[in-house]
JSON list of C-alpha atoms in Angstrom, two decimals:
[
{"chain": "A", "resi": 17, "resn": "UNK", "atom": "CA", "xyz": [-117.21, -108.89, 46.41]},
{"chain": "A", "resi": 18, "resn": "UNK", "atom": "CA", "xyz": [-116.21, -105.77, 44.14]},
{"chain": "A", "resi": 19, "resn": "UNK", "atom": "CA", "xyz": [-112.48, -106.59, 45.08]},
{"chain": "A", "resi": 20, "resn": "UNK", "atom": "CA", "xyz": [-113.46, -110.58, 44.08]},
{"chain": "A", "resi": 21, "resn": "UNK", "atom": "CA", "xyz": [-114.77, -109.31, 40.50]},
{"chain": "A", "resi": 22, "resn": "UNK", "atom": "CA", "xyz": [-111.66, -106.96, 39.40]},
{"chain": "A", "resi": 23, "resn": "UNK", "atom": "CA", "xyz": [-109.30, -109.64, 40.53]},
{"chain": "A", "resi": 24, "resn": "UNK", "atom": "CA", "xyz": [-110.89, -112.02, 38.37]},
{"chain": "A", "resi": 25, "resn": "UNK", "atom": "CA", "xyz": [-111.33, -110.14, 35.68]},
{"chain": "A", "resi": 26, "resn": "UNK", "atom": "CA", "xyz": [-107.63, -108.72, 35.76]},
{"chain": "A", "resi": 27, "resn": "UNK", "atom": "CA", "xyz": [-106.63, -112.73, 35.70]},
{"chain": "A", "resi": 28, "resn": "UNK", "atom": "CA", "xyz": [-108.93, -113.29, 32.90]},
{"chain": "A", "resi": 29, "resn": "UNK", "atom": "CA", "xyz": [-107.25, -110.86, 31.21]},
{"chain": "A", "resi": 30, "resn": "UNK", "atom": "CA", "xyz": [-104.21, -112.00, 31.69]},
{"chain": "A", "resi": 31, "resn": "UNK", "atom": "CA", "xyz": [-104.91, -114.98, 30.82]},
{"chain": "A", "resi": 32, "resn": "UNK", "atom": "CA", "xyz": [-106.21, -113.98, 27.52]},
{"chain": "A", "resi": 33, "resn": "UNK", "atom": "CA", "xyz": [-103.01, -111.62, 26.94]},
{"chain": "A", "resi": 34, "resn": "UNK", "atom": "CA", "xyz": [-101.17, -114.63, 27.41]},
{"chain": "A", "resi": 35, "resn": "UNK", "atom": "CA", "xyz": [-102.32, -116.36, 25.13]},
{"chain": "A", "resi": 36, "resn": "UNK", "atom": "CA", "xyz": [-102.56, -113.82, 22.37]},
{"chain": "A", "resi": 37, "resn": "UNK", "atom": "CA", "xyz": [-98.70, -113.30, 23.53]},
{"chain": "A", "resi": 38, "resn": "UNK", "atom": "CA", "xyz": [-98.24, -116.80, 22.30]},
{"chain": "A", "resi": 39, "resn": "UNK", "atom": "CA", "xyz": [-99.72, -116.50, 19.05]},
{"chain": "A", "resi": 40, "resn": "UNK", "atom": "CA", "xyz": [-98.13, -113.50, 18.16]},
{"chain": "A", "resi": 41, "resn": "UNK", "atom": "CA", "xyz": [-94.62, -115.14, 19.03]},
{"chain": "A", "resi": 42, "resn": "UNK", "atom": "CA", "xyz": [-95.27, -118.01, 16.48]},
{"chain": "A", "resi": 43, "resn": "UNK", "atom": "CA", "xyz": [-96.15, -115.30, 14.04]},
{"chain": "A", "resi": 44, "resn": "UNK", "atom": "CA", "xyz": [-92.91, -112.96, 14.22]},
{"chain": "A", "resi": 45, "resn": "UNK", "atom": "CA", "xyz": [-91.22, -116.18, 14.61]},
{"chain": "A", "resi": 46, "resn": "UNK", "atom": "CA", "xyz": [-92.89, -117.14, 10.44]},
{"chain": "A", "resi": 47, "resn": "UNK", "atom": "CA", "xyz": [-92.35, -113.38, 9.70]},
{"chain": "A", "resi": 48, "resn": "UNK", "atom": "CA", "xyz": [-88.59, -113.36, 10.48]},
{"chain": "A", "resi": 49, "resn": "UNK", "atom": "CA", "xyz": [-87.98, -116.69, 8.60]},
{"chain": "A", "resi": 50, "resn": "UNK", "atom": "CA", "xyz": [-90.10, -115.17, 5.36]},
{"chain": "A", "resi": 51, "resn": "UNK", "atom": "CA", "xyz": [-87.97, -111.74, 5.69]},
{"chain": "A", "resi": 52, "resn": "UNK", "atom": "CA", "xyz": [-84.81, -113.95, 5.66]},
{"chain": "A", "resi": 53, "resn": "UNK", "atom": "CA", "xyz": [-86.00, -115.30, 2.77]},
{"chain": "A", "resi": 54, "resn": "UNK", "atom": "CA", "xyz": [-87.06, -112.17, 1.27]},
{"chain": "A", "resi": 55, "resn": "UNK", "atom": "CA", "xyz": [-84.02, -110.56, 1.82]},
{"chain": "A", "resi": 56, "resn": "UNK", "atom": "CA", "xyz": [-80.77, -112.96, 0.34]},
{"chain": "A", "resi": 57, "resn": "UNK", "atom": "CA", "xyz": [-78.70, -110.51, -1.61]},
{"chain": "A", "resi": 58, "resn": "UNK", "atom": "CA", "xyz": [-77.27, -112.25, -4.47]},
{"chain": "A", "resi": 59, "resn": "UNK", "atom": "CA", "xyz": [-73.67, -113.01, -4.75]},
{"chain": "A", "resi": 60, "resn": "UNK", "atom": "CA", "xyz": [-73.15, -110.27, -7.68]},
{"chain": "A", "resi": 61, "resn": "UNK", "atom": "CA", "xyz": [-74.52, -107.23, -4.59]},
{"chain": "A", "resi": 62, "resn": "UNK", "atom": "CA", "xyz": [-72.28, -109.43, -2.32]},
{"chain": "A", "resi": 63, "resn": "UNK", "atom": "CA", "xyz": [-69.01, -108.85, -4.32]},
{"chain": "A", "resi": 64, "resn": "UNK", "atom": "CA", "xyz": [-69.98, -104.76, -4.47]},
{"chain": "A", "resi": 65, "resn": "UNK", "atom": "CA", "xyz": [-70.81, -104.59, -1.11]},
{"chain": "A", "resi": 66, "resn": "UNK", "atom": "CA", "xyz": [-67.42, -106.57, -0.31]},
{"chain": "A", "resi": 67, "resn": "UNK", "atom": "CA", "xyz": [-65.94, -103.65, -2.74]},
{"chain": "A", "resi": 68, "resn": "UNK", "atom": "CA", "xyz": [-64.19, -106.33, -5.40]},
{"chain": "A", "resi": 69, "resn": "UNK", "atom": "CA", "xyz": [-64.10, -104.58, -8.42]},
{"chain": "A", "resi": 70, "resn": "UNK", "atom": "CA", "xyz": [-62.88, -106.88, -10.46]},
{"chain": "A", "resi": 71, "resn": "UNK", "atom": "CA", "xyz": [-64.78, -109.70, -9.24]},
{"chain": "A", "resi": 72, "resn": "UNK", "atom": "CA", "xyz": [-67.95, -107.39, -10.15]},
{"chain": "A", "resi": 73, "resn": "UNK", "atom": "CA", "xyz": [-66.12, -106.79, -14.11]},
{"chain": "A", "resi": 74, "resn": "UNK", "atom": "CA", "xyz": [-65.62, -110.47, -13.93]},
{"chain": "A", "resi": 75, "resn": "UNK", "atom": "CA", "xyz": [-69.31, -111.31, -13.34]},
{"chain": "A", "resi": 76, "resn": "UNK", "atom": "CA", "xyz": [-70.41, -108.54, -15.99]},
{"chain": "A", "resi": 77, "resn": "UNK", "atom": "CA", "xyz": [-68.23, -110.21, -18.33]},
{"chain": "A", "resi": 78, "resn": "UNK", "atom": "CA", "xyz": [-69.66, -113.41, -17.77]},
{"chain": "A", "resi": 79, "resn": "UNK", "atom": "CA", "xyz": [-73.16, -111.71, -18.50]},
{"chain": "A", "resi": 80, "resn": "UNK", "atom": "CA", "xyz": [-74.60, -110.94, -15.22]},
{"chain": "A", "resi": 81, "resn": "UNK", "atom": "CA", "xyz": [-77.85, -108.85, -15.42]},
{"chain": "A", "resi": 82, "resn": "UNK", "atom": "CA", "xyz": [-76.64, -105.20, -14.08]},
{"chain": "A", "resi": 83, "resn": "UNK", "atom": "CA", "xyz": [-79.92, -104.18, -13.24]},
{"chain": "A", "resi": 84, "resn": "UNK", "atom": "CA", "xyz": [-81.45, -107.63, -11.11]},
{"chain": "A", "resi": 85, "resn": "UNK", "atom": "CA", "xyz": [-83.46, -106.34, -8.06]},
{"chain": "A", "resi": 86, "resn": "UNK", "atom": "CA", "xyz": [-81.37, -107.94, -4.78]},
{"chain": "A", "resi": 87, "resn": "UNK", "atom": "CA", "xyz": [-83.13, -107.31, -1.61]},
{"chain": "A", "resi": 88, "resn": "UNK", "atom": "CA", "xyz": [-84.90, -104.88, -3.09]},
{"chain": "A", "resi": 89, "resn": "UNK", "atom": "CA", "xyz": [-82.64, -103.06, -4.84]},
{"chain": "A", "resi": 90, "resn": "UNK", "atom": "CA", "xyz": [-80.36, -102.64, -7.80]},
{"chain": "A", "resi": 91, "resn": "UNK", "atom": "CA", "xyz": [-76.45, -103.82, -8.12]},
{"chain": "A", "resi": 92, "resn": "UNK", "atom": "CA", "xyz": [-76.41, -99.50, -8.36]},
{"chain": "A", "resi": 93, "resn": "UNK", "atom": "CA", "xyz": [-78.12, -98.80, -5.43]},
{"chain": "A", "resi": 94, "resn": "UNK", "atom": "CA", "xyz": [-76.14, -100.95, -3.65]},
{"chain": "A", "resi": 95, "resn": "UNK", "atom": "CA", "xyz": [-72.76, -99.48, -5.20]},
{"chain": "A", "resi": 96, "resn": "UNK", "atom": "CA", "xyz": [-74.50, -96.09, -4.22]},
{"chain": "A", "resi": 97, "resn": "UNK", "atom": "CA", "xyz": [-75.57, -97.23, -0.71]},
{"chain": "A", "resi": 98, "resn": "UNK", "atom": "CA", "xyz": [-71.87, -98.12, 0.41]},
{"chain": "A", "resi": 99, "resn": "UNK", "atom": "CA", "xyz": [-70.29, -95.26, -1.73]},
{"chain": "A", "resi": 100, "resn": "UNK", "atom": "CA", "xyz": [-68.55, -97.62, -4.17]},
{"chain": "A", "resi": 101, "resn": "UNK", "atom": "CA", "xyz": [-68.04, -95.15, -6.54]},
{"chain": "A", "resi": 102, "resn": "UNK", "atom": "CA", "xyz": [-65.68, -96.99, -8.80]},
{"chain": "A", "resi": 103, "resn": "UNK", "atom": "CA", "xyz": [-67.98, -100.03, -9.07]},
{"chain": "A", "resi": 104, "resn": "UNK", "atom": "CA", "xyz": [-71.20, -97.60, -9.49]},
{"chain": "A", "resi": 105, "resn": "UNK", "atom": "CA", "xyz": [-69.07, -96.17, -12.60]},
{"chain": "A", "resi": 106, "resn": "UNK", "atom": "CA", "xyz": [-68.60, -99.81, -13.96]},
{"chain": "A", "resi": 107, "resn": "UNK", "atom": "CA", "xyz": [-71.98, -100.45, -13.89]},
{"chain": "A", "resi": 108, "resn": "UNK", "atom": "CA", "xyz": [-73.52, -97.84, -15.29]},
{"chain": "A", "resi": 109, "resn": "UNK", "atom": "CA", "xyz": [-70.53, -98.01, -18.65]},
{"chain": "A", "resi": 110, "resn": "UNK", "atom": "CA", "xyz": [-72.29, -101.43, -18.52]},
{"chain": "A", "resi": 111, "resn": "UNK", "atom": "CA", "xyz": [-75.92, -100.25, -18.63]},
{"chain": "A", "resi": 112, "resn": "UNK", "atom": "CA", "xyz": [-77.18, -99.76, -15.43]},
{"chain": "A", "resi": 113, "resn": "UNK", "atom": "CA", "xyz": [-80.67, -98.29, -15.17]},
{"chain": "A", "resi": 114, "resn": "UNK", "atom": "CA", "xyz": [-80.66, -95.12, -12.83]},
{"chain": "A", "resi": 115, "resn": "UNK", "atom": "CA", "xyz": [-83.94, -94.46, -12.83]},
{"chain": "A", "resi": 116, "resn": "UNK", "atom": "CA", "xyz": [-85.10, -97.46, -11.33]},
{"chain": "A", "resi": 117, "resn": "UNK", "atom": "CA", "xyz": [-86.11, -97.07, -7.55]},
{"chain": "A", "resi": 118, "resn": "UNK", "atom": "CA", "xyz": [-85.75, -99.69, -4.33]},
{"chain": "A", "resi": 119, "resn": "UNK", "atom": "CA", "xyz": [-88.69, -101.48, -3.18]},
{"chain": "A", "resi": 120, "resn": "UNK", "atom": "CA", "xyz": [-89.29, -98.79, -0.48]},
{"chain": "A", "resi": 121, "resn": "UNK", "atom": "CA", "xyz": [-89.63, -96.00, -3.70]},
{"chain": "A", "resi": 122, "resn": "UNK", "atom": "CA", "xyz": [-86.33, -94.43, -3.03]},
{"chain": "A", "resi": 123, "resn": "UNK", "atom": "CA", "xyz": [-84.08, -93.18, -5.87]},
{"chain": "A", "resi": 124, "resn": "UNK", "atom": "CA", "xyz": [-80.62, -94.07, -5.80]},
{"chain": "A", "resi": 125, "resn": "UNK", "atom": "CA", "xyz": [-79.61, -90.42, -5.14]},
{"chain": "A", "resi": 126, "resn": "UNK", "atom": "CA", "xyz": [-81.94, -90.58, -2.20]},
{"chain": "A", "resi": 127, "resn": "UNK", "atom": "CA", "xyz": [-79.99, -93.73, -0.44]},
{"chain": "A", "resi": 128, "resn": "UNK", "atom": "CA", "xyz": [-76.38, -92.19, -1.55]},
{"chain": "A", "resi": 129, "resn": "UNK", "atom": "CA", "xyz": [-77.45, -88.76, 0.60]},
{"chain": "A", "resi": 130, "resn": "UNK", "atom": "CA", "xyz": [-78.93, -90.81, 3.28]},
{"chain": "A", "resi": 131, "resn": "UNK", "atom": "CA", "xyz": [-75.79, -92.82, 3.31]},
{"chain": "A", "resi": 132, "resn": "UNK", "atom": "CA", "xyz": [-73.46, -89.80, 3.10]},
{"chain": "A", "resi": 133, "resn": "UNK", "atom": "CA", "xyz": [-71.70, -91.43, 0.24]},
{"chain": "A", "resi": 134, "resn": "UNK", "atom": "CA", "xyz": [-70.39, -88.58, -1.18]},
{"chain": "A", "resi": 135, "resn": "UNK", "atom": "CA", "xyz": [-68.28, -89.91, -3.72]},
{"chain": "A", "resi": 136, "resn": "UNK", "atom": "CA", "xyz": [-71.24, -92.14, -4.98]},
{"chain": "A", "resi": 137, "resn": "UNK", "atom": "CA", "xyz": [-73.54, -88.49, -4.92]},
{"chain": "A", "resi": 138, "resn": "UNK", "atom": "CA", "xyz": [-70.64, -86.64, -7.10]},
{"chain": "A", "resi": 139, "resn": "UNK", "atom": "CA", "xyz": [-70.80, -89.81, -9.69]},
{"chain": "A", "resi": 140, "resn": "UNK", "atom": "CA", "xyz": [-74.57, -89.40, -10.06]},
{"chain": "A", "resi": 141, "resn": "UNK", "atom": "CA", "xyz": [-74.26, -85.62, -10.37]},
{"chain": "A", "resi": 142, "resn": "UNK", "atom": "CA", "xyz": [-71.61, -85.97, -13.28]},
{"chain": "A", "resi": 143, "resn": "UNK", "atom": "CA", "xyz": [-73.77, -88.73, -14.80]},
{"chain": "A", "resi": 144, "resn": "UNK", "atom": "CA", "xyz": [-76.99, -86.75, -14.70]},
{"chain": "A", "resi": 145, "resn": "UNK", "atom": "CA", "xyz": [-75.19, -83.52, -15.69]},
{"chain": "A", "resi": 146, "resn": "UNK", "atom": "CA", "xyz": [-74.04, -85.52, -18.93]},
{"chain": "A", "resi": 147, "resn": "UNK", "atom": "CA", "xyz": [-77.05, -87.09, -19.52]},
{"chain": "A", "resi": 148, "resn": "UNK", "atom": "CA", "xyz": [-78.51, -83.65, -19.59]},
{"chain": "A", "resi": 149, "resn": "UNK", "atom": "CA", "xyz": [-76.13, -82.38, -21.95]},
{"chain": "A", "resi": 150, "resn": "UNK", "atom": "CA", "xyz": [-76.61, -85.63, -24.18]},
{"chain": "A", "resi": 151, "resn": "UNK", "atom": "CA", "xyz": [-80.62, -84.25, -24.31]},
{"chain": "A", "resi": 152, "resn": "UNK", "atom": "CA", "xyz": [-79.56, -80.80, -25.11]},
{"chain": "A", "resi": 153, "resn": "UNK", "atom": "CA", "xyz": [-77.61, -82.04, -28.90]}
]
């Protein structure tokens, strides 16, 4: 009788695991569709990530906003991210805000040193050394 009881309630639970299994698949299934959704990096991020520097001084010339959130980020944070140094440069001679911080509340120095993009880190050093000095006239 005992053995009877734990059987069926080991199936019942089962049963009911199985079930909840199925919901939760439907729901990661919705999540990963919204997060793809969530996360399209425009085509401006797309030509720094890709490293096309002129493409990027193309599409500031043509009056592309150099500080849009993409994904959750800045066009800077992405330069910084993937140690594009040379675009990072371009965009901050073309206004890019510094300050501003991804969506998980990282500062772009923060995702350059967990990227190990040093060349990226020594462009934000310079830039906040001269910034300094600018405070200091």
């Amino acid at each position: 009788m005992k053995k009877t009881t734990v059987i069926m309630a080991i199936a019942g639970m089962l049963m009911y695991t199985g079930v909840m299994a199925n919901e939760n698949v439907s729901t990661l299934q919705l999540n990963e569709t919204q997060l793809i959704v969530k996360l399209e990096i425009s085509t401006f991020c797309k030509a720094i990530l890709k490293g096309d520097v002129d493409l990027v001084r193309g599409m500031i010339e043509a009056g592309e906003d150099v500080n849009k959130i993409s994904a959750g980020m800045t066009p800077a944070i992405f330069a910084a991210r993937y140690n594009r140094a040379e675009i990072l440069e371009l965009l901050i001679a073309n206004g890019a805000n510094l300050r501003i911080k991804c969506k998980n509340g990282l500062t772009i120095t923060e995702i350059a040193q967990a990227s190990n993009a040093t060349d990226a880190l020594a462009l934000l050093k310079k830039e906040k050394k001269a910034k300094k000095a600018k405070r200091v006239k």
